[in-house]
Backbone as a ProteinNet text record, in pm:
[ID]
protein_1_A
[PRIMARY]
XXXXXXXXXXXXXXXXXXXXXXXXXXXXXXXXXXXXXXXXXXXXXXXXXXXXXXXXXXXXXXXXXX
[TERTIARY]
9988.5	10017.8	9930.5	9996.3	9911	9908.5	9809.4	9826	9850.9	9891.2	9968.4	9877.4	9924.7	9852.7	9791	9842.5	9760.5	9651.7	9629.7	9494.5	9406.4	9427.6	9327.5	9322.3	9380.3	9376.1	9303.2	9247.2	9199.6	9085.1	9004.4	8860.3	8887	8987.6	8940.4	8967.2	8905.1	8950	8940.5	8779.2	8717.2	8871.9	8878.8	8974.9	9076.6	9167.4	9288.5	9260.5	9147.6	9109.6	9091.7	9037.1	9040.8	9106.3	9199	9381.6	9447.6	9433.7	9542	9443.5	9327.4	9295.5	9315.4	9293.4	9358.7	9520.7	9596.5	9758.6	9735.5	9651.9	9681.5	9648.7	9530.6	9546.1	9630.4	9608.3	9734.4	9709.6	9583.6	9544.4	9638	9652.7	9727.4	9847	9913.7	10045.3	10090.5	9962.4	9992.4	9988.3	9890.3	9873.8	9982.5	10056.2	10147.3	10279.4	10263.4	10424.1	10374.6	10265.6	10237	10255.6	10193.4	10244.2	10390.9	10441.1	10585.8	10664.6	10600.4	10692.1	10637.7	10522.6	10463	10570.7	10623.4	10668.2	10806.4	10849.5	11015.8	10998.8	10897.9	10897.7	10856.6	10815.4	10802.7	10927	10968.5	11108.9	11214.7	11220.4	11332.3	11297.9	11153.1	11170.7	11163.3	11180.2	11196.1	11337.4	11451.5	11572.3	11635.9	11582.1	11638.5	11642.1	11519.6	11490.2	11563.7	11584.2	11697.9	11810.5	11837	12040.8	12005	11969.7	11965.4	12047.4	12094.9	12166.4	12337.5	12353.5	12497.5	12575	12505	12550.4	12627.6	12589.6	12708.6	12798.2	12759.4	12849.3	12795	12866.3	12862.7	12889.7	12961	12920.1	12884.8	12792.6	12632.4	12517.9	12498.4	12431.9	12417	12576.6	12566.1	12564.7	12497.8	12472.5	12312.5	12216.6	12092.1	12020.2	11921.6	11846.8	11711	11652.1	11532.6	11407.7
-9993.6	-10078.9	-10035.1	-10008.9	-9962.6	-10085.4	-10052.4	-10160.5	-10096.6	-10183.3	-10146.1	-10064.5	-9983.2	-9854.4	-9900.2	-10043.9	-10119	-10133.5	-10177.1	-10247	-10133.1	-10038.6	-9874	-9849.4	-9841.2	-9834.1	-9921.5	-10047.2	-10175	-10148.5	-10029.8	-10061.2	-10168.4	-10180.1	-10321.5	-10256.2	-10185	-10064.9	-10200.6	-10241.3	-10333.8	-10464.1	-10519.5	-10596.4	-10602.1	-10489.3	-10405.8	-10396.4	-10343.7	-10376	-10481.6	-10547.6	-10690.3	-10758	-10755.9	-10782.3	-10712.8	-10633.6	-10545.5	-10627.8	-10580.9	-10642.2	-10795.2	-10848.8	-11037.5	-11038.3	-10943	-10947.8	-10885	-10845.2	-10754.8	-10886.8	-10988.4	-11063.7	-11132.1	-11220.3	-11351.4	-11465	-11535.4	-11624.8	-11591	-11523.1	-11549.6	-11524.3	-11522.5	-11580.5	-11736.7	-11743.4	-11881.2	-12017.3	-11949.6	-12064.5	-12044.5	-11902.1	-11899.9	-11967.5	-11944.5	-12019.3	-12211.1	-12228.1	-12383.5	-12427	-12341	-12359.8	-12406	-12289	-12307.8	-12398.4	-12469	-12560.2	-12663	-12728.8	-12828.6	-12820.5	-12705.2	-12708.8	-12725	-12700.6	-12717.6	-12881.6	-12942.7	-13093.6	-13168.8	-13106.4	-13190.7	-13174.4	-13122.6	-13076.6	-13149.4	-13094.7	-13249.2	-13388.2	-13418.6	-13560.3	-13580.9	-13536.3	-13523.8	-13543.6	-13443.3	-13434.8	-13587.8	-13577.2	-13712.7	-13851.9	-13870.7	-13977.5	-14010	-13878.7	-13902.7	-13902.7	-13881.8	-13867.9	-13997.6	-14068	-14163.8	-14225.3	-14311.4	-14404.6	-14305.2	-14202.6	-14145.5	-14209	-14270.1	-14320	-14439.7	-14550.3	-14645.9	-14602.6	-14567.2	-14477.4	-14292.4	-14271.1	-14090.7	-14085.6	-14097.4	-14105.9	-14168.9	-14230.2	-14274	-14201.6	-14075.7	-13952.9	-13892.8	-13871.2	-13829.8	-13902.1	-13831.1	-13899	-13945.8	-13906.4	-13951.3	-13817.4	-13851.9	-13752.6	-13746.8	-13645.7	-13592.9	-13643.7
-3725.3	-3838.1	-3955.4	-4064.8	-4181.3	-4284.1	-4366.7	-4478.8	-4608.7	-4692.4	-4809.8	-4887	-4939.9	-5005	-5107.3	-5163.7	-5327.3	-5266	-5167.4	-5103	-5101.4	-5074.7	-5085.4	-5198.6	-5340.8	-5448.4	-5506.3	-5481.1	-5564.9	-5471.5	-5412.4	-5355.4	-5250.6	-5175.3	-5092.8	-4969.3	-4893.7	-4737.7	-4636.7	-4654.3	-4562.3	-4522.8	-4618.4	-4658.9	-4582.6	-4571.6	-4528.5	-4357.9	-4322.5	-4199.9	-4087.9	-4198.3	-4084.4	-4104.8	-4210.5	-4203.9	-4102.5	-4080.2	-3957.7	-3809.2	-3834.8	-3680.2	-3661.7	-3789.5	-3761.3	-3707.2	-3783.5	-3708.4	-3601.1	-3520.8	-3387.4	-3291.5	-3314.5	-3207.7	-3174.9	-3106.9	-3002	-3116	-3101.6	-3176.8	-3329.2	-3379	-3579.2	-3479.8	-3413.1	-3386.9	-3317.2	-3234.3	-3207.6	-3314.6	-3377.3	-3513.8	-3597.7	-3646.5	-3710.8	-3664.9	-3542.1	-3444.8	-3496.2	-3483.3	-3533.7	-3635.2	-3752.7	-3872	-3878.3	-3838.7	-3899.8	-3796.6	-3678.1	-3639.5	-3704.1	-3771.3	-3834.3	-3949.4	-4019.2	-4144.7	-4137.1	-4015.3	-3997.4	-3922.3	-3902.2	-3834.2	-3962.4	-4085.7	-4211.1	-4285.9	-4284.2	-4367.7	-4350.6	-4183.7	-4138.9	-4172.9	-4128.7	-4162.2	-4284.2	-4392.9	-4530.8	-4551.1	-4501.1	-4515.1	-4448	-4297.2	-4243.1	-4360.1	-4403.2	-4445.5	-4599.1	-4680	-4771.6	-4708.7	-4567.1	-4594.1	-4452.9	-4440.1	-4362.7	-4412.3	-4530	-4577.5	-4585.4	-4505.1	-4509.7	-4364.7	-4325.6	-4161.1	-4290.3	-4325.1	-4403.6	-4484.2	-4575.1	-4686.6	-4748.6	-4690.6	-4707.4	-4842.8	-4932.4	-5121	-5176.3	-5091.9	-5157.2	-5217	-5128.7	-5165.1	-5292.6	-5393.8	-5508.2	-5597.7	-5687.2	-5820.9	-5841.9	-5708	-5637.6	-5711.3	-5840.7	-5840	-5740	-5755.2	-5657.2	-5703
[MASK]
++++++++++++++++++++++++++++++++++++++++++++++++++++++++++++++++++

């Protein structure tokens, strides 16, 4: 895995390094797999909670700004 060639150009080698070795472990994927189920379990309940009121009337929804 290489790192982006800007990062060698802007003096930052060190930088670039322990970026590649942080993506090589287990750990920055397990937290990343968390992240993004935390962010797909906020989203929904975001989405749910505006279209909740489509169970009575389904063109209720428009005309609803954000």
């Amino acid at each position: 895995m290489r790192a982006p060639p800007n990062v060698f150009r802007h003096g930052l080698p060190l930088l670039a390094k322990e970026l590649i070795e942080q993506a090589a472990r287990r750990r920055t994927y397990i937290v990343r797999l968390l992240y993004a189920v935390l962010l797909q379990l906020f989203g929904f309940l975001l989405a749910s909670d505006m279209l909740r009121g489509l169970s009575n009337n389904p063109w209720g929804v428009l005309g609803q700004g954000g």
